[in-house]
Short mmCIF file of C-alpha atoms and ligand atoms in Angstrom, two decimals:
data_model
loop_
_atom_site.label_atom_id
_atom_site.label_comp_id
_atom_site.label_asym_id
_atom_site.label_seq_id
_atom_site.Cartn_x
_atom_site.Cartn_y
_atom_site.Cartn_z
CA MET A 13 5.90 24.92 15.08
CA LYS A 14 5.18 21.13 16.40
CA VAL A 15 5.02 19.15 12.93
CA VAL A 16 1.45 17.10 12.98
CA THR A 17 0.41 15.11 10.12
CA ARG A 18 -2.26 13.23 10.07
CA PHE A 19 -3.83 10.27 8.20
CA ALA A 20 -7.49 9.82 7.36
CA PRO A 21 -8.47 7.28 5.95
CA SER A 22 -12.77 6.43 5.48
CA PRO A 23 -13.11 2.71 6.27
CA THR A 24 -15.52 1.65 3.56
CA GLY A 25 -12.61 0.15 2.07
CA TYR A 26 -9.46 -1.88 2.62
CA LEU A 27 -5.69 0.08 2.75
CA HIS A 28 -4.63 0.14 -1.36
CA VAL A 29 -1.77 1.53 -2.77
CA GLY A 30 -3.08 5.16 -2.67
CA GLY A 31 -3.65 5.39 1.04
CA VAL A 32 -0.53 3.70 1.84
CA ARG A 33 1.76 6.50 -0.20
CA THR A 34 -0.81 9.46 1.32
CA ALA A 35 0.45 7.71 4.66
CA LEU A 36 4.37 7.46 3.68
CA PHE A 37 4.30 11.16 2.69
CA SER A 38 2.53 11.86 5.47
CA TYR A 39 4.99 9.68 8.66
CA ALA A 40 8.06 10.31 6.14
CA PHE A 41 7.07 14.56 6.70
CA ALA A 42 6.64 14.55 10.19
CA LYS A 43 9.66 12.37 11.33
CA LYS A 44 12.50 13.70 9.42
CA ASN A 45 10.68 17.82 11.33
CA LYS A 46 10.73 15.76 15.13
CA GLY A 47 7.08 15.78 14.25
CA ASP A 48 4.27 13.54 15.49
CA PHE A 49 2.33 11.47 12.76
CA LEU A 50 -1.87 11.00 13.91
CA LEU A 51 -3.89 8.17 13.12
CA ARG A 52 -7.79 9.20 12.47
CA ILE A 53 -10.51 6.65 11.32
CA GLU A 54 -13.38 8.83 9.90
CA ASP A 55 -15.50 6.39 9.80
CA THR A 56 -19.29 9.43 10.66
CA ASP A 57 -20.65 7.08 7.06
CA ILE A 58 -21.97 4.47 9.11
CA GLU A 59 -23.45 2.88 6.29
CA ARG A 60 -21.06 2.57 4.61
CA SER A 61 -18.10 2.09 6.74
CA SER A 62 -16.99 -1.33 8.24
CA GLU A 63 -14.90 -2.90 11.23
CA ASP A 64 -13.62 -4.95 8.96
CA ALA A 65 -12.54 -2.75 6.96
CA VAL A 66 -11.07 -0.47 9.62
CA LYS A 67 -8.95 -4.15 10.94
CA ALA A 68 -8.10 -4.39 7.02
CA ILE A 69 -6.80 -0.41 7.55
CA LEU A 70 -4.68 -0.99 10.86
CA ASP A 71 -2.90 -4.41 9.65
CA GLY A 72 -1.81 -3.13 6.59
CA MET A 73 -0.25 -0.17 8.92
CA LYS A 74 1.26 -3.09 11.91
CA TRP A 75 3.02 -4.69 8.41
CA LEU A 76 3.85 -2.07 6.63
CA GLY A 77 5.92 -0.39 9.84
CA LEU A 78 3.80 2.99 9.34
CA GLU A 79 3.38 3.75 13.67
CA HIS A 80 1.02 6.62 14.30
CA ASP A 81 2.50 8.54 17.86
CA GLY A 82 -0.71 8.89 20.22
CA GLU A 83 -3.81 6.69 20.21
CA ILE A 84 -6.38 6.46 17.15
CA LYS A 85 -9.45 8.96 17.38
CA TYR A 86 -12.30 7.59 16.05
CA GLN A 87 -14.91 10.18 14.54
CA THR A 88 -17.71 8.45 15.66
CA LYS A 89 -16.67 8.85 18.94
CA ARG A 90 -16.90 12.97 19.39
CA LEU A 91 -19.91 13.53 17.88
CA ASP A 92 -19.77 15.82 20.74
CA LEU A 93 -16.84 17.61 19.78
CA TYR A 94 -18.61 18.16 16.43
CA GLN A 95 -21.87 19.65 18.26
CA LYS A 96 -20.08 21.68 20.02
CA TYR A 97 -18.99 23.45 17.15
CA ILE A 98 -22.18 23.22 15.55
CA ASN A 99 -23.67 25.02 18.21
CA LEU A 100 -21.39 27.91 18.25
CA LEU A 101 -21.23 28.31 14.34
CA LEU A 102 -25.35 28.24 15.32
CA GLU A 103 -24.87 31.10 17.69
CA ASN A 104 -22.53 33.40 16.33
CA GLY A 105 -24.37 33.19 13.48
CA ASN A 106 -21.72 31.74 11.12
CA ALA A 107 -24.51 28.55 10.41
CA TYR A 108 -28.29 28.28 9.92
CA TYR A 109 -30.63 26.34 10.13
CA CYS A 110 -32.09 24.91 6.28
CA TYR A 111 -35.95 23.42 5.63
CA ALA A 112 -35.98 22.99 2.49
CA SER A 113 -36.90 19.94 1.20
CA GLU A 114 -34.94 17.68 -0.92
CA GLU A 115 -37.62 17.98 -3.68
CA GLU A 116 -37.51 21.64 -3.24
CA LEU A 117 -34.09 21.29 -4.18
CA GLN A 118 -34.23 18.90 -6.95
CA LYS A 119 -36.39 21.39 -8.39
CA LEU A 120 -34.11 23.66 -8.35
CA ARG A 121 -31.38 22.59 -9.54
CA GLU A 122 -33.12 21.08 -12.65
CA GLU A 123 -34.43 25.07 -13.31
CA GLN A 124 -30.94 25.89 -12.77
CA LEU A 125 -29.70 23.30 -15.27
CA GLN A 126 -31.99 24.38 -18.36
CA ASN A 127 -31.24 28.20 -17.57
CA GLY A 128 -27.35 26.98 -18.22
CA ALA A 129 -26.13 27.56 -14.24
CA LYS A 130 -24.24 26.08 -11.90
CA PRO A 131 -26.51 23.82 -9.57
CA ARG A 132 -26.22 25.55 -6.25
CA TYR A 133 -28.53 26.21 -3.06
CA ASP A 134 -30.24 29.78 -3.82
CA GLY A 135 -29.84 30.59 0.02
CA ARG A 136 -33.55 30.77 0.60
CA TRP A 137 -33.22 29.68 4.63
CA ARG A 138 -30.18 32.00 4.66
CA PRO A 139 -30.72 35.18 7.55
CA GLU A 140 -29.47 38.59 5.77
CA LYS A 141 -30.01 41.41 7.19
CA ASP A 142 -33.49 42.57 6.68
CA LYS A 143 -34.96 39.39 4.93
CA ILE A 144 -37.89 37.84 6.05
CA LEU A 145 -37.27 34.47 5.77
CA PRO A 146 -40.58 32.22 5.95
CA GLU A 147 -41.66 30.11 8.76
CA ALA A 148 -39.66 26.95 9.30
CA PRO A 149 -42.29 24.13 8.12
CA LYS A 150 -43.74 22.15 11.67
CA GLY A 151 -42.55 18.29 11.94
CA VAL A 152 -39.41 18.24 9.28
CA PRO A 153 -36.54 18.34 10.94
CA PRO A 154 -33.66 21.24 9.08
CA VAL A 155 -30.82 20.62 7.52
CA ILE A 156 -27.96 22.94 9.05
CA ARG A 157 -25.57 24.93 6.74
CA PHE A 158 -22.39 26.64 6.86
CA LYS A 159 -22.78 31.06 6.43
CA ASN A 160 -20.58 30.80 3.20
CA PRO A 161 -19.13 34.57 2.80
CA LEU A 162 -20.56 35.77 -0.29
CA THR A 163 -17.75 37.49 -1.85
CA GLY A 164 -13.65 37.49 -1.87
CA ILE A 165 -11.39 34.47 -2.50
CA ILE A 166 -9.76 31.64 -0.43
CA LYS A 167 -6.02 31.50 -1.65
CA TRP A 168 -3.38 28.95 -0.54
CA VAL A 169 0.12 27.60 -1.16
CA ASP A 170 0.08 23.81 -1.97
CA LEU A 171 2.80 22.55 -1.05
CA VAL A 172 2.50 20.40 -3.84
CA LYS A 173 0.18 22.21 -6.52
CA GLY A 174 1.34 25.67 -6.02
CA GLU A 175 -0.89 28.12 -5.27
CA ILE A 176 -4.65 28.38 -5.97
CA LYS A 177 -7.83 30.96 -5.89
CA ILE A 178 -11.12 29.84 -5.62
CA SER A 179 -13.78 32.54 -5.74
CA ASN A 180 -15.80 32.37 -2.67
CA GLU A 181 -18.98 32.72 -5.69
CA GLU A 182 -17.97 28.95 -6.15
CA LEU A 183 -18.80 28.31 -3.57
CA ASP A 184 -22.63 27.48 -1.28
CA ASP A 185 -23.56 27.53 1.62
CA PHE A 186 -22.86 23.25 2.20
CA ILE A 187 -24.64 20.60 4.81
CA ILE A 188 -22.77 20.60 8.13
CA ALA A 189 -25.08 18.87 9.44
CA ARG A 190 -28.02 16.53 8.00
CA SER A 191 -31.67 16.91 9.14
CA ASP A 192 -31.18 13.25 11.26
CA GLY A 193 -28.03 16.04 12.71
CA SER A 194 -25.27 14.15 12.31
CA PRO A 195 -22.29 16.04 11.00
CA THR A 196 -20.68 16.09 7.71
CA TYR A 197 -17.14 15.01 6.31
CA ASN A 198 -16.45 18.65 5.58
CA PHE A 199 -17.66 20.00 8.97
CA CYS A 200 -15.23 16.89 10.84
CA VAL A 201 -12.61 16.93 9.38
CA VAL A 202 -12.11 20.68 10.16
CA ILE A 203 -12.86 20.32 13.53
CA ASP A 204 -10.83 17.24 14.32
CA ASP A 205 -7.17 19.08 12.15
CA TRP A 206 -7.56 21.48 14.65
CA ASP A 207 -9.08 19.93 17.34
CA MET A 208 -5.93 17.32 16.54
CA SER A 209 -2.93 20.61 16.32
CA ILE A 210 -2.89 19.49 12.62
CA SER A 211 0.41 21.21 10.89
CA HIS A 212 0.21 19.52 7.74
CA VAL A 213 -2.57 18.25 5.89
CA ILE A 214 -1.51 16.48 3.56
CA ARG A 215 -3.92 13.61 1.09
CA GLY A 216 -5.04 12.95 -2.44
CA ASP A 217 -5.58 15.59 -5.00
CA ASP A 218 -9.48 14.60 -5.26
CA HIS A 219 -9.45 16.50 -1.71
CA ILE A 220 -8.69 19.52 -3.80
CA ASN A 221 -12.20 20.72 -3.91
CA ASN A 222 -13.02 20.51 -0.14
CA THR A 223 -10.09 22.53 1.10
CA PRO A 224 -11.84 26.29 0.67
CA LYS A 225 -15.18 25.15 2.47
CA GLN A 226 -12.43 24.10 4.84
CA ILE A 227 -10.87 26.93 4.95
CA ASN A 228 -13.86 29.26 5.07
CA LEU A 229 -14.92 27.10 8.65
CA LEU A 230 -12.13 27.71 9.98
CA ASN A 231 -11.71 30.99 9.46
CA ALA A 232 -15.42 31.38 11.45
CA LEU A 233 -14.01 29.36 14.35
CA ASN A 234 -11.50 31.42 14.15
CA ALA A 235 -8.73 27.95 13.92
CA PRO A 236 -5.42 28.79 12.69
CA ILE A 237 -5.16 26.93 8.80
CA PRO A 238 -2.76 24.04 8.18
CA ASN A 239 -0.51 23.88 5.48
CA TYR A 240 -2.06 21.35 2.83
CA ALA A 241 -0.09 19.43 0.22
CA HIS A 242 -2.58 17.66 -2.25
CA LEU A 243 -1.36 14.47 -3.36
CA SER A 244 -1.11 14.19 -7.60
CA MET A 245 -3.37 10.52 -8.16
CA ILE A 246 -1.40 7.43 -8.95
CA HIS A 247 -2.03 5.53 -12.28
CA GLY A 248 -2.37 2.71 -14.23
CA PRO A 249 0.45 2.26 -16.85
CA ASP A 250 -2.51 3.21 -19.38
CA GLY A 251 -2.89 6.01 -17.24
CA GLN A 252 -6.31 5.54 -16.50
CA LYS A 253 -6.50 6.04 -12.92
CA LEU A 254 -5.34 3.22 -10.45
CA SER A 255 -7.77 -0.08 -10.13
CA LYS A 256 -8.40 -2.65 -8.50
CA ARG A 257 -7.45 -4.50 -12.02
CA HIS A 258 -3.88 -2.15 -12.06
CA GLY A 259 -3.02 -3.60 -8.26
CA SER A 260 -4.90 -1.31 -6.56
CA VAL A 261 -5.96 -3.87 -3.83
CA ASN A 262 -6.13 -4.50 -0.17
CA VAL A 263 -2.09 -3.92 0.78
CA MET A 264 -2.38 -7.16 2.74
CA GLN A 265 -2.74 -9.35 -0.58
CA TYR A 266 0.86 -7.98 -1.64
CA LYS A 267 1.76 -9.73 1.49
CA GLU A 268 -0.27 -12.79 0.51
CA GLU A 269 1.56 -13.08 -3.16
CA GLY A 270 5.07 -12.57 -1.82
CA TYR A 271 5.97 -9.33 -1.12
CA LEU A 272 8.02 -7.82 1.53
CA PRO A 273 6.78 -4.80 3.08
CA GLU A 274 10.10 -3.09 2.71
CA THR A 275 8.89 -3.87 -0.63
CA LEU A 276 6.15 -1.51 -0.73
CA ASN A 277 7.13 0.95 1.26
CA ASN A 278 10.20 2.21 -1.04
CA TYR A 279 7.95 1.02 -4.08
CA LEU A 280 5.40 3.50 -3.39
CA SER A 281 7.90 6.38 -1.43
CA ARG A 282 9.10 6.76 -5.23
CA LEU A 283 5.59 7.22 -6.74
CA GLY A 284 5.89 11.20 -6.82
CA TRP A 285 8.69 11.82 -5.16
CA SER A 286 12.21 10.87 -5.88
CA HIS A 287 15.84 11.38 -4.63
CA GLY A 288 18.05 11.39 -7.72
CA ASP A 289 18.70 8.10 -9.21
CA ASP A 290 18.04 6.47 -5.82
CA GLU A 291 15.86 3.19 -6.23
CA LYS A 292 15.83 1.45 -3.50
CA PHE A 293 16.91 2.90 0.26
CA SER A 294 15.89 2.07 3.56
CA MET A 295 12.38 3.68 5.05
CA GLU A 296 15.22 5.69 8.00
CA ASP A 297 16.63 7.72 4.51
CA PHE A 298 13.52 7.99 2.64
CA CYS A 299 12.19 9.67 6.14
CA ASN A 300 15.37 11.98 6.69
CA TRP A 301 15.30 12.73 2.43
CA PHE A 302 11.78 13.54 1.83
CA ASP A 303 10.71 17.07 1.22
CA PHE A 304 8.08 18.75 -0.80
CA GLU A 305 9.90 20.44 -3.49
CA HIS A 306 10.49 16.63 -5.20
CA VAL A 307 6.96 15.58 -5.37
CA THR A 308 5.99 15.45 -9.06
CA SER A 309 2.18 18.00 -9.19
CA SER A 310 2.14 16.19 -12.24
CA SER A 311 0.56 12.05 -11.89
CA ALA A 312 2.71 9.05 -10.63
CA GLN A 313 2.47 6.07 -12.49
CA PHE A 314 2.37 2.51 -10.87
CA ASP A 315 4.75 -0.21 -12.66
CA LYS A 316 4.33 -3.38 -11.28
CA ALA A 317 7.43 -4.91 -13.13
CA LYS A 318 9.59 -2.18 -11.40
CA LEU A 319 8.19 -3.33 -8.01
CA ASP A 320 8.76 -6.86 -9.32
CA TRP A 321 12.08 -6.31 -9.74
CA LEU A 322 12.05 -4.26 -5.85
CA ASN A 323 11.50 -7.16 -4.29
CA GLY A 324 14.40 -9.08 -6.08
CA GLU A 325 16.18 -7.01 -4.94
CA TYR A 326 14.60 -6.97 -0.72
CA ILE A 327 14.87 -10.66 -1.30
CA LYS A 328 19.37 -10.90 -2.07
CA SER A 329 19.71 -8.15 0.51
CA MET A 330 17.56 -9.66 3.15
CA ASP A 331 18.82 -11.40 6.50
CA ILE A 332 18.78 -15.01 5.53
CA ASN A 333 18.25 -16.39 9.37
CA LYS A 334 14.63 -13.25 9.02
CA LEU A 335 14.03 -15.34 5.27
CA THR A 336 14.00 -18.86 6.67
CA GLU A 337 11.82 -18.00 9.76
CA MET A 338 9.43 -16.83 6.78
CA ALA A 339 9.49 -19.72 4.73
CA VAL A 340 9.34 -22.54 7.69
CA GLU A 341 6.19 -20.30 8.34
CA ILE A 342 4.81 -21.04 5.64
CA TYR A 343 5.95 -24.10 5.42
CA LYS A 344 4.73 -25.29 8.56
CA LYS A 345 1.19 -23.88 6.68
CA MET A 346 2.11 -26.55 4.47
CA ASN A 347 1.74 -29.19 6.72
CA LEU A 348 5.94 -30.15 5.65
CA PRO A 349 8.05 -31.21 8.17
CA MET A 350 10.62 -29.00 9.33
CA ASP A 351 12.67 -29.79 11.21
CA ASN A 352 16.42 -28.95 9.57
CA ASN A 353 16.56 -24.99 9.14
CA GLU A 354 19.75 -24.95 7.57
CA LEU A 355 18.79 -26.99 4.58
CA ILE A 356 16.20 -24.22 4.68
CA ALA A 357 18.89 -21.82 4.49
CA LYS A 358 21.04 -23.68 1.79
CA ALA A 359 18.70 -23.23 -0.57
CA ILE A 360 17.30 -19.85 -0.06
CA SER A 361 20.80 -18.86 -0.37
CA LEU A 362 21.06 -20.73 -3.03
CA TYR A 363 18.11 -19.66 -4.77
CA ARG A 364 17.54 -16.35 -3.82
CA ASP A 365 19.07 -14.42 -6.57
CA ARG A 366 17.12 -15.03 -9.37
CA GLU A 367 14.21 -14.51 -7.49
CA THR A 368 11.90 -11.16 -7.44
CA ASN A 369 8.78 -12.87 -5.52
CA LEU A 370 8.86 -14.89 -1.66
CA ASN A 371 6.18 -17.19 -2.48
CA LYS A 372 7.79 -18.27 -5.93
CA LEU A 373 11.18 -18.58 -4.31
CA PHE A 374 9.37 -20.38 -1.34
CA GLU A 375 7.78 -23.16 -3.54
CA ASP A 376 11.03 -23.40 -6.26
CA ILE A 377 12.94 -25.27 -3.09
CA ILE A 378 10.71 -27.15 -1.50
CA TYR A 379 12.40 -30.24 -3.33
CA PHE A 380 15.26 -29.66 -1.28
CA PHE A 381 12.87 -31.34 1.42
CA LYS A 382 10.52 -33.19 -0.40
CA LYS A 383 11.48 -35.62 -2.70
CA PRO A 384 9.30 -34.08 -5.86
CA ASP A 385 7.20 -35.98 -7.87
CA ARG A 386 8.56 -38.40 -11.26
CA ASP A 387 7.10 -35.64 -14.10
CA GLU A 388 7.05 -38.36 -16.96
CA GLU A 389 6.70 -36.28 -19.54
CA LEU A 390 9.94 -35.44 -17.93
CA GLU A 391 10.92 -38.77 -17.63
CA ALA A 392 10.65 -39.95 -21.31
CA LYS A 393 13.10 -37.20 -22.53
CA PHE A 394 15.49 -37.36 -20.49
CA ILE A 395 16.40 -40.79 -18.16
CA ASN A 396 17.10 -43.36 -20.30
CA SER A 397 19.23 -45.97 -20.12
CA ASN A 398 22.39 -44.35 -21.18
CA SER A 399 21.80 -41.23 -18.73
CA LYS A 400 21.47 -43.83 -16.24
CA LYS A 401 24.17 -45.64 -16.67
CA ASN A 402 26.00 -42.75 -16.49
CA ILE A 403 24.89 -40.76 -13.84
CA LYS A 404 25.92 -44.41 -11.80
CA ALA A 405 29.12 -43.59 -13.43
CA LEU A 406 28.82 -40.16 -11.52
CA ILE A 407 27.88 -41.38 -8.90
CA GLY A 408 30.29 -43.38 -8.00
CA GLU A 409 33.30 -41.24 -8.29
CA LEU A 410 31.80 -38.44 -6.17
CA GLN A 411 30.59 -40.50 -3.04
CA ASN A 412 34.42 -41.59 -2.80
CA SER A 413 35.58 -37.50 -2.94
CA LYS A 414 35.26 -35.24 0.19
CA TRP A 415 31.98 -33.23 -0.27
CA GLU A 416 32.54 -29.96 -1.07
CA GLU A 417 30.79 -27.93 -2.93
CA ASP A 418 34.29 -26.58 -5.11
CA GLU A 419 35.32 -30.94 -5.17
CA ILE A 420 31.60 -31.90 -6.55
CA ASN A 421 31.51 -28.78 -9.34
CA GLN A 422 35.33 -29.95 -10.33
CA VAL A 423 33.85 -34.38 -10.18
CA ILE A 424 31.74 -33.11 -12.32
CA LYS A 425 33.26 -30.97 -15.15
CA LEU A 426 35.44 -33.73 -15.02
CA PHE A 427 33.32 -36.29 -15.51
CA VAL A 428 31.82 -35.39 -18.52
CA LYS A 429 35.70 -34.04 -20.03
CA ASN A 430 36.78 -37.48 -19.31
CA ASN A 431 32.97 -39.11 -21.31
CA ASN A 432 33.24 -36.96 -23.67
CA LEU A 433 30.22 -35.81 -23.01
CA LYS A 434 27.62 -32.02 -23.28
CA PHE A 435 27.16 -30.72 -19.42
CA PRO A 436 23.51 -30.97 -20.47
CA GLU A 437 24.00 -34.18 -21.06
CA ILE A 438 23.93 -35.43 -17.75
CA ALA A 439 22.84 -31.93 -16.12
CA MET A 440 19.12 -32.00 -17.05
CA PRO A 441 19.26 -36.40 -16.22
CA LEU A 442 19.93 -34.81 -13.10
CA ARG A 443 18.43 -32.37 -12.91
CA VAL A 444 14.86 -34.30 -13.65
CA ARG A 445 15.38 -36.87 -11.32
CA LEU A 446 16.78 -34.67 -8.35
CA ALA A 447 15.17 -31.23 -8.27
CA GLY A 448 11.86 -32.33 -10.66
CA ASN A 449 12.28 -29.82 -13.28
CA LEU A 450 14.92 -28.15 -15.38
CA ASN A 451 15.35 -24.71 -14.48
CA THR A 452 17.79 -24.73 -11.31
CA PRO A 453 21.14 -23.21 -9.92
CA ASN A 454 24.19 -25.57 -10.58
CA ILE A 455 23.63 -28.75 -10.71
CA GLY A 456 27.02 -29.30 -8.38
CA SER A 457 24.97 -26.87 -5.73
CA ILE A 458 21.93 -28.27 -5.77
CA ILE A 459 23.97 -32.16 -5.52
CA PHE A 460 25.91 -30.84 -2.33
CA ILE A 461 23.31 -28.93 -0.09
CA LEU A 462 21.19 -32.52 -0.58
CA GLY A 463 23.55 -35.04 0.65
CA ILE A 464 25.18 -38.17 -0.95
CA ASP A 465 22.44 -40.16 0.82
CA GLU A 466 19.68 -38.14 -1.04
CA VAL A 467 21.01 -37.96 -4.18
CA LYS A 468 21.42 -41.21 -3.76
CA GLU A 469 18.15 -42.20 -3.23
CA ARG A 470 16.49 -39.89 -5.26
CA LEU A 471 18.43 -41.60 -8.48
CA SER A 472 17.91 -45.54 -6.69
CA ASP A 473 16.85 -46.97 -9.84
CA CYS A 474 19.92 -45.23 -11.71
CA LEU A 475 22.26 -47.37 -9.54
N1 LIG B 19 -11.35 10.37 4.38
C1 LIG B 19 -10.44 10.56 3.75
C2 LIG B 19 -10.42 9.89 3.19
O1 LIG B 19 -10.25 8.48 2.72
C3 LIG B 19 -9.55 11.58 3.69
C4 LIG B 19 -9.73 13.11 4.65
C5 LIG B 19 -8.36 13.51 4.31
O2 LIG B 19 -7.53 13.79 4.68
O3 LIG B 19 -8.94 15.22 4.68
O4 LIG B 19 -10.24 10.15 1.37
#
């Protein structure tokens, strides 16, 4: 059997982290088994679906590199196919027209609730042997209901949750086509999964209740039953289902906020699945390692601090040229003069080990090519006649030494020693003037990267 998985988002909102995690597991399972990973846009809910959401989903998948096989299937372009199978079910007696009005059904629900019963359709239009149905009211467009089996048990071994059993007595004759003829969600999914030869349905466990209905429909169509894997929800640190507040936002927002796609893929792969103690691994490793035995059936917890840590790890190990290109792209948008990639690369190398966020990294090194504004408070605290005198003397020594990083560090060290200073007494004023802030890496490295001319320029009033 060829493994074929799918990701089937409804474009009623953006692609958020829960959706990405589902997509990642489907993708990895397909890759691991040399199968296909398909993409289906479930856009039959016209009122709630939008083009913007479709675009956001596709942009997100692209950014994360979750490439799908074959063409994208849009449910709204497959209405003929659904109609064909609705007709078939009507013809072979597995579906029927129901003319019950909304008011009637509401009344039924209320009665059932009053009697302490679970609200469900009572089968009033369900055809049975020797049953006489009421006459169809004129001018009332009917819905079409599936004739769900009355007895028996639906059972499947879920790849995440284990064996699940549901009695048919719990189910009722659900609607497969609305009164305007449009097919419903459960029906389209079944036809599509069958038509697309999906071998493994991997989705959130909020769909578990749909699965028995879908299995009954597949049985009525004599279609094979796929394997099911229902993934547990992702929760926030407070134990509640992940929401916007916790970071369940459009994944593209993570891009904007300085995260790498590698970070997000890696982090979300580990939410509910593990490979020993491995925390940082490539997409390739993930695809090779992925299995359902190590998917947990309990909920996973989204941890922003860990996401940040992992982002820092990726920033540290990323190709310097690629990082430089990204920085240039951002600086161009900020209208900063961008003609010295070598300088940017050196500044990135100096800073990247201390950063966990790309935006912050790129922001922190701007002073290398844009003279920082004077900060009055820092000036008042650190720049005085004494510090100016020291700066002047140090620069004098630096001018006469070899322009090498080690050499510069050595000169500063000796200068501090020979003048009986404490290191911060010279380093802090230099930081204020050269970087515009106190929280920088080694000052000697900054001096080296800036170059003597720029250093002198920034310190001109001390010299
Ligand atoms: N369209 C559904 C959703 O976005 C997924 C359905 C499925 O995977 O079967 O939740």
